[in-house]
Short mmCIF file of C-alpha atoms and ligand atoms in Angstrom, two decimals:
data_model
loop_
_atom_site.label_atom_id
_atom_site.label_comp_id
_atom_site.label_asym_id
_atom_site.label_seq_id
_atom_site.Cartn_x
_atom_site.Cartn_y
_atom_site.Cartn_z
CA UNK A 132 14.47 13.48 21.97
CA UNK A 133 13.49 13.76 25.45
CA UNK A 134 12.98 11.42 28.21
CA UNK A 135 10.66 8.56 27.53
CA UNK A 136 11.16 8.71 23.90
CA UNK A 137 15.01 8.82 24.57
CA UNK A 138 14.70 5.89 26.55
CA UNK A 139 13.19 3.53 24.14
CA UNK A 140 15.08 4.70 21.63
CA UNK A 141 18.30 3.78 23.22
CA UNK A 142 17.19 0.08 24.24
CA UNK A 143 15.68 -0.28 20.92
CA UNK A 144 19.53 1.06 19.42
CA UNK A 145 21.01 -1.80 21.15
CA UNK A 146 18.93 -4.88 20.47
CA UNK A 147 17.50 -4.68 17.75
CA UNK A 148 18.93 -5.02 13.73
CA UNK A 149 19.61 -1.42 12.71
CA UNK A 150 17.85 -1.82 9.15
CA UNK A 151 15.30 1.41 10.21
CA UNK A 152 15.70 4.91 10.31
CA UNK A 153 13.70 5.68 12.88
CA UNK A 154 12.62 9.61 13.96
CA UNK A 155 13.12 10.28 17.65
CA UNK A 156 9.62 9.52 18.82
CA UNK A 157 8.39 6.54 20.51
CA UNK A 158 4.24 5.99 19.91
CA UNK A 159 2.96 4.81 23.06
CA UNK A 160 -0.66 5.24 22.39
CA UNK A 161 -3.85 6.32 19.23
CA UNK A 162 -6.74 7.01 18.95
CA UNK A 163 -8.47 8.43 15.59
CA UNK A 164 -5.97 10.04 13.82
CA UNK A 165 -3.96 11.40 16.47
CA UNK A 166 -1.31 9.67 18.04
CA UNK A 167 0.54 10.57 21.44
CA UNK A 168 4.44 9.38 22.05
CA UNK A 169 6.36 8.31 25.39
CA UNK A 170 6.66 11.65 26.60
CA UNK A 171 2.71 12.38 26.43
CA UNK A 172 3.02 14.95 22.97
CA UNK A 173 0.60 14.66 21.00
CA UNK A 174 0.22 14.59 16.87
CA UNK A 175 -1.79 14.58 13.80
CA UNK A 176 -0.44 11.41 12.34
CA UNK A 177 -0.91 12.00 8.74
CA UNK A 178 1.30 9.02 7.65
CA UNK A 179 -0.56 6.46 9.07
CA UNK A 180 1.26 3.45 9.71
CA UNK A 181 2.73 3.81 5.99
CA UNK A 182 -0.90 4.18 4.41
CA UNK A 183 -2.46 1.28 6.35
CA UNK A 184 -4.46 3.08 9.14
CA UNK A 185 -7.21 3.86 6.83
CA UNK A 186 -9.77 3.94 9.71
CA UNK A 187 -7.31 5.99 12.13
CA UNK A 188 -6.49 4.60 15.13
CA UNK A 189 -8.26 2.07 17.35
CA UNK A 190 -11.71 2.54 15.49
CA UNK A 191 -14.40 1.03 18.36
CA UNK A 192 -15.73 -0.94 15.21
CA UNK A 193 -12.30 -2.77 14.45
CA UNK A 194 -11.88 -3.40 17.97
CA UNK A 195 -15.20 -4.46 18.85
CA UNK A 196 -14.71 -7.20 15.73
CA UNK A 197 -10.82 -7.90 17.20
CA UNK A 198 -11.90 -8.61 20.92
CA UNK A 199 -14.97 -11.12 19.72
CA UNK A 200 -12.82 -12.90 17.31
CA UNK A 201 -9.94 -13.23 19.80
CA UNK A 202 -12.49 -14.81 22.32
CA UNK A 203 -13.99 -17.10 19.63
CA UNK A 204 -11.21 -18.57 18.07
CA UNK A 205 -7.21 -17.19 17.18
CA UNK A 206 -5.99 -19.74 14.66
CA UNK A 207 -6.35 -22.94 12.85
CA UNK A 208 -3.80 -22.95 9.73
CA UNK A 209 -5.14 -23.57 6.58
CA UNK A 210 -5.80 -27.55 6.91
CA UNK A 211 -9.13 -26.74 7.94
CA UNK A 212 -11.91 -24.57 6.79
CA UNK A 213 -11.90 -21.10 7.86
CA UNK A 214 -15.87 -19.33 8.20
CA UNK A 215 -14.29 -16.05 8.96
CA UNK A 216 -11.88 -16.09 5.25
CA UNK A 217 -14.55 -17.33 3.40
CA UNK A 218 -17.15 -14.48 4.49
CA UNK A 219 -14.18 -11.78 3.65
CA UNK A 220 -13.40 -13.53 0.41
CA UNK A 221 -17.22 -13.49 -0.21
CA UNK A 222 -17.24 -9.74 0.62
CA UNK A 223 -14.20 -9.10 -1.30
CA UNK A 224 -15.39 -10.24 -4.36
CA UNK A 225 -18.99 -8.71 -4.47
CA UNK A 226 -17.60 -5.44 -4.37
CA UNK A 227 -14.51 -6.67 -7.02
CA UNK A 228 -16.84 -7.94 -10.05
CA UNK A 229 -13.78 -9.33 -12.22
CA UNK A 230 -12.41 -11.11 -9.53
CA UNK A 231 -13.79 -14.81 -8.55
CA UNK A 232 -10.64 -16.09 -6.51
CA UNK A 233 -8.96 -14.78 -3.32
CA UNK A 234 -5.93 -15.63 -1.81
CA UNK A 235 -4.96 -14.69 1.90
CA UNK A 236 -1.78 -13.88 3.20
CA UNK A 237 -0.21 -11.71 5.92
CA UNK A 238 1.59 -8.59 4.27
CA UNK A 239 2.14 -6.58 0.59
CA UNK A 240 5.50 -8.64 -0.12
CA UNK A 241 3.71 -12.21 0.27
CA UNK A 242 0.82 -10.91 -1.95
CA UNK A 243 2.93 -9.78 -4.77
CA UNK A 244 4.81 -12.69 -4.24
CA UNK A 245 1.75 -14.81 -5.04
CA UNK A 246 0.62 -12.39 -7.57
CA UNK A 247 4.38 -13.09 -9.66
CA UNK A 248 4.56 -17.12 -9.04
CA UNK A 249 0.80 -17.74 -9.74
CA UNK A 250 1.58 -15.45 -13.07
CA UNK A 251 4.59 -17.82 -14.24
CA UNK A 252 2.54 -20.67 -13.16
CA UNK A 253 -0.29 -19.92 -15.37
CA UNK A 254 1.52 -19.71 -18.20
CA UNK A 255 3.34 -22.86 -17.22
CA UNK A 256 -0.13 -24.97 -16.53
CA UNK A 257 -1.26 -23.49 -20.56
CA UNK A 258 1.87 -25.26 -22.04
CA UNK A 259 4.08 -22.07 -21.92
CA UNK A 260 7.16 -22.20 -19.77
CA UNK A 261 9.19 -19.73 -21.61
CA UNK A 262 6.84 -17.32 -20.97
CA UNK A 263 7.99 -16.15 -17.66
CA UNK A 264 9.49 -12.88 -17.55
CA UNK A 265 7.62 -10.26 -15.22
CA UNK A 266 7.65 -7.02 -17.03
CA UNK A 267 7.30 -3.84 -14.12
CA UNK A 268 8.23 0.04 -13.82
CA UNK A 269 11.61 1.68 -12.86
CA UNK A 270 11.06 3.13 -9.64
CA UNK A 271 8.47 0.97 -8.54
CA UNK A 272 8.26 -0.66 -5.08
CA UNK A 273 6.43 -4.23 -4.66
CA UNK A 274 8.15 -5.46 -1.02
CA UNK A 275 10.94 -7.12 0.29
CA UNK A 276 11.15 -10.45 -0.35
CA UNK A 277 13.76 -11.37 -3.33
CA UNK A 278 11.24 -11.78 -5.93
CA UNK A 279 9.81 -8.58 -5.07
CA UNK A 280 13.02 -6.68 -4.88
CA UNK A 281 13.79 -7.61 -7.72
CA UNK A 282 10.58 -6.86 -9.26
CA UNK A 283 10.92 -3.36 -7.95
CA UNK A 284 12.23 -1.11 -9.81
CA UNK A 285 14.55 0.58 -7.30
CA UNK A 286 18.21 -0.61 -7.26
CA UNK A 287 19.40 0.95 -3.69
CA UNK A 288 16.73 -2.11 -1.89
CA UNK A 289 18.63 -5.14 -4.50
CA UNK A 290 22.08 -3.87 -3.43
CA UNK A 291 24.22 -6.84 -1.44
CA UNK A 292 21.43 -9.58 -2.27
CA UNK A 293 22.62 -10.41 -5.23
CA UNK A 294 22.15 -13.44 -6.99
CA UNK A 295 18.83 -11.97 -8.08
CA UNK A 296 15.46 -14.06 -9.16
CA UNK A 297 16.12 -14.41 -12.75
CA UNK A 298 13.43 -13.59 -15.38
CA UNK A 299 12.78 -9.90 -15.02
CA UNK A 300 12.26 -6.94 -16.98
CA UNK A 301 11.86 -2.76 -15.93
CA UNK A 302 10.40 -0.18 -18.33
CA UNK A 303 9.76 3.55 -17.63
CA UNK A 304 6.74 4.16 -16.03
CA UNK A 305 4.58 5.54 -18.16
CA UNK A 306 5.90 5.17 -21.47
CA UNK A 307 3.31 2.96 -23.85
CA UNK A 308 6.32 2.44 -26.86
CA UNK A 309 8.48 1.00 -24.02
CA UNK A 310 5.85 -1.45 -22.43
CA UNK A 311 5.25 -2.58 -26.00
CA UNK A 312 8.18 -3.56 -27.04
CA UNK A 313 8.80 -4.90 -23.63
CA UNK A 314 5.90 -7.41 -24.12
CA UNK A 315 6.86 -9.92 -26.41
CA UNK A 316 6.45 -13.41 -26.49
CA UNK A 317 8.90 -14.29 -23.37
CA UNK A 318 6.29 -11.69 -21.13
CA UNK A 319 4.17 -13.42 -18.36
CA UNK A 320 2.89 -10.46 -17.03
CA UNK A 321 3.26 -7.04 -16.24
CA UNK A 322 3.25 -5.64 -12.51
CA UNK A 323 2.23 -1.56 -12.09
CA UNK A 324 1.08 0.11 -9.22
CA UNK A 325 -2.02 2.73 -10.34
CA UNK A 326 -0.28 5.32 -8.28
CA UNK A 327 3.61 4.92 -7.60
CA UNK A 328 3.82 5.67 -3.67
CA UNK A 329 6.55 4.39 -2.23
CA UNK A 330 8.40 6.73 -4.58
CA UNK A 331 6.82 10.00 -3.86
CA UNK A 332 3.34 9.50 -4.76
CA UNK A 333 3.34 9.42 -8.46
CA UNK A 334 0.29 8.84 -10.78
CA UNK A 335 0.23 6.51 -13.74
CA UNK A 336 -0.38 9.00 -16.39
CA UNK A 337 -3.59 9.66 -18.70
CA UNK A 338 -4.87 6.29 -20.91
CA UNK A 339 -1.60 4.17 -18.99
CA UNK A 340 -3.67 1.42 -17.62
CA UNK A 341 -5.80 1.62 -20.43
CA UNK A 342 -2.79 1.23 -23.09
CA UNK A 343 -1.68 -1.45 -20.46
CA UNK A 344 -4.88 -3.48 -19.92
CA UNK A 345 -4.76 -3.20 -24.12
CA UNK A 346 -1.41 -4.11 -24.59
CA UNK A 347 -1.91 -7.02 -22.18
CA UNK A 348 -4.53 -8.90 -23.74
CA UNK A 349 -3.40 -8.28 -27.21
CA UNK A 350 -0.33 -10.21 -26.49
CA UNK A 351 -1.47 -12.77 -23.80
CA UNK A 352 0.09 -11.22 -21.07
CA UNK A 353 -1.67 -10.83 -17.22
CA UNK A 354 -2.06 -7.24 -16.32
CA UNK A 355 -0.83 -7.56 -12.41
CA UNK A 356 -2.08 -4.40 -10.56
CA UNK A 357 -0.41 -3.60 -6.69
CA UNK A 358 -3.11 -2.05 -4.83
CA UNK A 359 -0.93 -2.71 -1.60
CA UNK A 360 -0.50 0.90 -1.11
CA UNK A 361 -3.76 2.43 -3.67
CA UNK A 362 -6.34 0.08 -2.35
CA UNK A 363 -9.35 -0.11 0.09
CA UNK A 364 -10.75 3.67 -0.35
CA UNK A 365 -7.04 5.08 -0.22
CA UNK A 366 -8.10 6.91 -3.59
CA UNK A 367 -11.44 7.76 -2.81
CA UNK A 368 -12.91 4.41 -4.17
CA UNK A 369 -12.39 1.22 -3.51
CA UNK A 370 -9.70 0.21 -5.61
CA UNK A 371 -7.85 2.65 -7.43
CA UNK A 372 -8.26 1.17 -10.72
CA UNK A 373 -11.56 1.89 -10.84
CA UNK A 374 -10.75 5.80 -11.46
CA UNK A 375 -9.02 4.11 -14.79
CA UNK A 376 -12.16 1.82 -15.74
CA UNK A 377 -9.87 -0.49 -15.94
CA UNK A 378 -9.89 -4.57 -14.88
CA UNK A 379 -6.84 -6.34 -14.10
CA UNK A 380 -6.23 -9.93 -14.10
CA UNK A 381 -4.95 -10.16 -10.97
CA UNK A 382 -4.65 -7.68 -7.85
CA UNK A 383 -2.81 -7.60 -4.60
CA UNK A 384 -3.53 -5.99 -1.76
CA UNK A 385 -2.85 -5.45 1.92
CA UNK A 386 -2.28 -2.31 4.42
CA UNK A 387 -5.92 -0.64 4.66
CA UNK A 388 -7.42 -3.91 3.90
CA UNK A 389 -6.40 -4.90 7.95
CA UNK A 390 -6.80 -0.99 9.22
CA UNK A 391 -3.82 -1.98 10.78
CA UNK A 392 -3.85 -5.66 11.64
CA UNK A 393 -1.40 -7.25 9.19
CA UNK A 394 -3.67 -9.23 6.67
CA UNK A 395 -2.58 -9.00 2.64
CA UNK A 396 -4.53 -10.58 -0.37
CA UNK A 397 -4.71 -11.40 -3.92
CA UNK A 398 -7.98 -11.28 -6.17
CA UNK A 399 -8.08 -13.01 -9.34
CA UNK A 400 -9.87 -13.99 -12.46
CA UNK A 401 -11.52 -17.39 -12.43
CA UNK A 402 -9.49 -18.03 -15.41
CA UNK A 403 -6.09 -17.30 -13.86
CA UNK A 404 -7.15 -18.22 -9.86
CA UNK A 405 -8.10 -21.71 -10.45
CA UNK A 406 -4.00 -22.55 -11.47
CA UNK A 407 -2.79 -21.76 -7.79
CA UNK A 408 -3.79 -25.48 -7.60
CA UNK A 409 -3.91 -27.67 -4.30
CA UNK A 410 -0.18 -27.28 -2.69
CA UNK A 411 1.47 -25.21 -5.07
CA UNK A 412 1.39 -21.95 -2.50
CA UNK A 413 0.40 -21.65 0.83
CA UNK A 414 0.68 -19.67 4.17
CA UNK A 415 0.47 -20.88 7.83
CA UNK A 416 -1.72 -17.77 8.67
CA UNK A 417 -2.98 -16.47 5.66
CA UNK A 418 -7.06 -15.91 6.05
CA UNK A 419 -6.02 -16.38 9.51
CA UNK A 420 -9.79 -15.54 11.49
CA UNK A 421 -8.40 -12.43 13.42
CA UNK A 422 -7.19 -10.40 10.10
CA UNK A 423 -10.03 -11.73 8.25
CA UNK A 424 -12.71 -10.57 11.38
CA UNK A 425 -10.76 -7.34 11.23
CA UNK A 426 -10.65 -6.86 7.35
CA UNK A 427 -14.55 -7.79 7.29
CA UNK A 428 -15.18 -4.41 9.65
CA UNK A 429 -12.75 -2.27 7.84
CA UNK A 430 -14.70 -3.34 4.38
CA UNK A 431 -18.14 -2.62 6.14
CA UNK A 432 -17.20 0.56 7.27
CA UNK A 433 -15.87 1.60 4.16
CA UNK A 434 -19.02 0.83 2.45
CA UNK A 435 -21.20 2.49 5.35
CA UNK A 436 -20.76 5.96 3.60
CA UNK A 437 -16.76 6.75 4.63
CA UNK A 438 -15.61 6.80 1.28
CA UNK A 439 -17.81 9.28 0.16
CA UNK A 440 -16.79 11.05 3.06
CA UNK A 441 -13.04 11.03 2.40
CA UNK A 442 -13.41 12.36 -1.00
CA UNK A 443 -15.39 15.31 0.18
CA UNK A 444 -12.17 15.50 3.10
CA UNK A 445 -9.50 14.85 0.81
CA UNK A 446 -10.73 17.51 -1.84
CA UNK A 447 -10.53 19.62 1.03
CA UNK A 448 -7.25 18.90 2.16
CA UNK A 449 -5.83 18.96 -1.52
CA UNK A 450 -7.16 22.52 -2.06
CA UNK A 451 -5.87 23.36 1.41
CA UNK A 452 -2.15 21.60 0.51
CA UNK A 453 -2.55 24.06 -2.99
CA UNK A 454 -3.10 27.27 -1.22
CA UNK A 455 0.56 26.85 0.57
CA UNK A 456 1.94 27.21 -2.53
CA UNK A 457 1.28 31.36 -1.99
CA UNK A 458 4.53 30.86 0.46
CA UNK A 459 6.38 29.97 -2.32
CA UNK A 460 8.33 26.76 -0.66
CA UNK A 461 5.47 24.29 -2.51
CA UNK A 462 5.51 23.46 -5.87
CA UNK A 463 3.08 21.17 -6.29
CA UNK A 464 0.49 18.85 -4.89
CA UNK A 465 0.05 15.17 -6.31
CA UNK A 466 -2.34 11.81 -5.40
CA UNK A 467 -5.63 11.31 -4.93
CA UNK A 468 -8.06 10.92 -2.22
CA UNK A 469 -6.20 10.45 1.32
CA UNK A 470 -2.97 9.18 -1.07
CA UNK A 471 -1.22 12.94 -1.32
CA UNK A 472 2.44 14.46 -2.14
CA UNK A 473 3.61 17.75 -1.21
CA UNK A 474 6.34 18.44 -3.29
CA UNK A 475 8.56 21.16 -1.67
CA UNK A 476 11.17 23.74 -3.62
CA UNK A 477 13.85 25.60 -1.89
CA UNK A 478 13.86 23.28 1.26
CA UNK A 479 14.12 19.76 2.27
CA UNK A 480 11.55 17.96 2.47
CA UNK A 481 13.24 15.64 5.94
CA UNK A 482 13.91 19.83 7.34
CA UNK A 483 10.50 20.15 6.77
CA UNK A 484 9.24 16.95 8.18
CA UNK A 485 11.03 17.54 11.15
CA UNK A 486 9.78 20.76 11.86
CA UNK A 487 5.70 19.27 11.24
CA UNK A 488 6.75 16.89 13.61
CA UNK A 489 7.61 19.26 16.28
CA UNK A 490 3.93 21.26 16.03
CA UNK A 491 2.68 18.32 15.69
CA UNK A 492 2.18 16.37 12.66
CA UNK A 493 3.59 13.41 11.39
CA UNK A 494 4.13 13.20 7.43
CA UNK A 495 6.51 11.34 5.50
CA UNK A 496 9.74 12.55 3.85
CA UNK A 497 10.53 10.56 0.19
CA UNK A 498 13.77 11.77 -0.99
CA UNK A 499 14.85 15.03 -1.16
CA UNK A 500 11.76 17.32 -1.76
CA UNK A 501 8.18 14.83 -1.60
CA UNK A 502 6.37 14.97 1.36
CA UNK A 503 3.64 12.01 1.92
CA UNK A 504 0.31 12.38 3.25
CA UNK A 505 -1.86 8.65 4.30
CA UNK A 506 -4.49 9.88 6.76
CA UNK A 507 -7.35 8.07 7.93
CA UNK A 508 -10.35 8.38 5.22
CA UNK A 509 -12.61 9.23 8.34
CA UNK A 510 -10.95 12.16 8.87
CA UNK A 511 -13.05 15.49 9.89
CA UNK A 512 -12.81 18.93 7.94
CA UNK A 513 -11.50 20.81 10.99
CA UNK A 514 -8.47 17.59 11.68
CA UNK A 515 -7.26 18.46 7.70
CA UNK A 516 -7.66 22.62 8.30
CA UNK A 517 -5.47 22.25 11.35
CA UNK A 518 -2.78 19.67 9.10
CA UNK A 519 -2.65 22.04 6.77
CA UNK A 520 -2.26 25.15 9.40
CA UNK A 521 1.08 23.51 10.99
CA UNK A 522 2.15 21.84 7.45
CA UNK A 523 2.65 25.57 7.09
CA UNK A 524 4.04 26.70 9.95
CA UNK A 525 6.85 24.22 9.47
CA UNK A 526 7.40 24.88 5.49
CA UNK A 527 7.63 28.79 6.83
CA UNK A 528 10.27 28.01 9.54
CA UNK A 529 12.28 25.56 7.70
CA UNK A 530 16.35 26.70 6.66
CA UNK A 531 16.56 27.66 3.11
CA UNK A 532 17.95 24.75 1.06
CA UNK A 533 21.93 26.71 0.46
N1 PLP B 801 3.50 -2.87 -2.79
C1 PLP B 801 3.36 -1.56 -2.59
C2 PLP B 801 2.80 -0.71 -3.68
C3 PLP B 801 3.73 -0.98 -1.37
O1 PLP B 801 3.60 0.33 -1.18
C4 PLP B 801 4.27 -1.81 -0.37
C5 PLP B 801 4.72 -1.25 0.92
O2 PLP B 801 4.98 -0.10 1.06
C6 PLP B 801 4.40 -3.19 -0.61
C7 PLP B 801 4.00 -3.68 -1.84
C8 PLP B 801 4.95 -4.11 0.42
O3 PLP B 801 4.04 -4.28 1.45
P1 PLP B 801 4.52 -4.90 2.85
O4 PLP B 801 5.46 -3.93 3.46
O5 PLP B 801 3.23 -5.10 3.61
O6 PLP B 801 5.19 -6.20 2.53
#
């Protein structure tokens, strides 16, 4: 690290909690989908703010509908009427046909979080308090809050917060016998994200969600899909679920649906919506007028022709991302749309990270050998040719794994 970057870095080291493991860069400025840090390098930044930039950065539209909001009106909580959240809930649901209810919130965390108390409450308004265990996937990742922790299935993020929220169940992802038997009559709902990304980018396999949604309604269960990380074009349409044909009963989402202002928000059935009943949930800035301006551009954008765009892109890239696999250091390629995983063989995945980084990319490392790929769905042919061109480079230079 060198000179700005180093300088930031070393303030930031000394005042602020050390629960990050930052790389050595310090973004100062974006634009599209390339970023520059302190020091004035510049990069292809092909994680995107953790999936969320789904525009790039600073898209004119998005800060056109920022700057008019911000003159208009900030906040006003949730005692009053909100035009702005209505219009994006309106918008929401026309292109979301099972969904008649939406719920605003600020992150992925506080959506799931709304998702998993409005499923116990539903079964608790029907007469059915006992059903109330959330049934969800080893390996999964749902946020950070307790609930969610604990929801996810990964045990390194529930380590030292123990006492844990009570009432929860993890199967194998994938694995229809296991759901089955995991739904009986205690089950309020089952939680599954269409394409595991947090840990590395994994699909839900073949007929999944469609054994899921099956198994769901046979025994009275809510089919909870996270669309945090899968939704708003990430896939190549809308929401990711729609590849499956499949309708949940409730959804969460939140990164793209801001472009990168934090906004998060759950969809559901009129069935299951109506229970979040008057005081029973809230948040001070949920539907808040700036994310909700913000989210209304990103969802008009997206519907002005981008996502077609991205899949044409993202095919591109993918086939691109295959070819490396002639140097022998890939071993495969997994995702969909602008949601993509390198996996690597015979080095690591952080050695080769590192060395995208220095000509000029920015990916994500997931463990030892996944590499993560979130660009903008607006990116251009020639931007994902030259990704792939130094993703190459760097698998080339990196040290053989001993
Ligand atoms: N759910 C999924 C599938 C995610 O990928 C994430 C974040 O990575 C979350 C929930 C949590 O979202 P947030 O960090 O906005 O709370």
């Amino acid at each position: 690290m060198t000179g700005n970057n180093e300088a930031v870095a070393k303030r930031a080291q000394k005042v602020l909690t050390p629960n990050y493991r930052q790389q050595p860069v310090a973004i100062a400025r974006g634009e599209g989908v390339r970023v520059w840090d302190a020091d004035g390098n510049e990069y292809l930044d092909f994680l995107g703010g953790v999936a969320v930039n789904v525009l790039g950065h600073c898209h004119p539209a998005l800060v056109k509908a920022l700057e008019e909001q911000a003159r208009t009106v900030w906040h006003v909580s949730n005692h009053y009427f909100i035009p702005r959240q209505v219009e994006l809930a309106e918008a929401l649901l026309e292109v979301t046909p099972w969904a008649s209810r939406a719920f605003f919130c600020n992150s992925g965390a506080e959506a799931n979080e709304a998702m998993l108390k409005l499923a116990r409450k539903y079964h608790h308004d029907l007469g059915h308090p006992e059903r109330n265990v959330i049934v969800s996937c080893d390996d999964s990742f749902h946020g950070r809050s307790l609930f969610t922790v604990t929801v996810g299935g990964q045990e390194k993020y529930r380590q030292g917060f123990e006492p844990l929220v009570p009432g929860v169940r993890h199967v194998k992802f994938g694995d229809v016998a296991a759901l089955e038997a995991a739904l009986d009559g205690t089950a309020a709902a089952f939680i599954v994200e269409p394409i595991m990304g947090e840990s590395g980018v994994i699909p839900a396999p073949e007929g999944y969600l469609q054994a899921a949604r099956e198994l769901t309604r046979q025994r009275g269960v809510l089919l909870c899909l996270d669309e945090v990380q899968t939704g708003m074009g990430r896939t190549g349409r809308l929401w990711a679920h729609e590849w499956a044909g499949v309708t949940p009963d409730l959804m969460s989402s939140a990164k793209s649906l801001g472009g990168g202002f934090p906004i998060g928000a759950l969809l559901a059935s009129e069935e299951v919506g109506q229970h979040l009943t008057p005081g029973s949930h809230g948040s001070t800035y949920g539907g808040n007028p700036l994310g909700c301006a913000v989210a209304l551009a990103v969802l008009a954008e997206l519907s002005g022709g981008v996502l077609e765009g991205s899949r044409e892109v993202g095919a591109r890239l993918r086939a691109g991302l295959e070819r490396l696999a002639a140097g022998g250091r890939v071993a495969s390629v997994r995702g969909r749309g602008m949601l993509l995983a390198v996996v690597v063989k015979g080095v690591s995945a952080a050695e080769v990270m590192k060395g995208a980084r220095a000509r000029g990319l920015l990916v994500n490392a997931i463990g030892d050998d996944v590499l993560r790929l979130a660009p903008p769905l607006n990116l251009t042919a020639a931007e994902a040719d030259l990704a792939v061109e130094r993703l190459a480079a760097a698998l080339a230079a990196a040290p053989a794994k001993s």
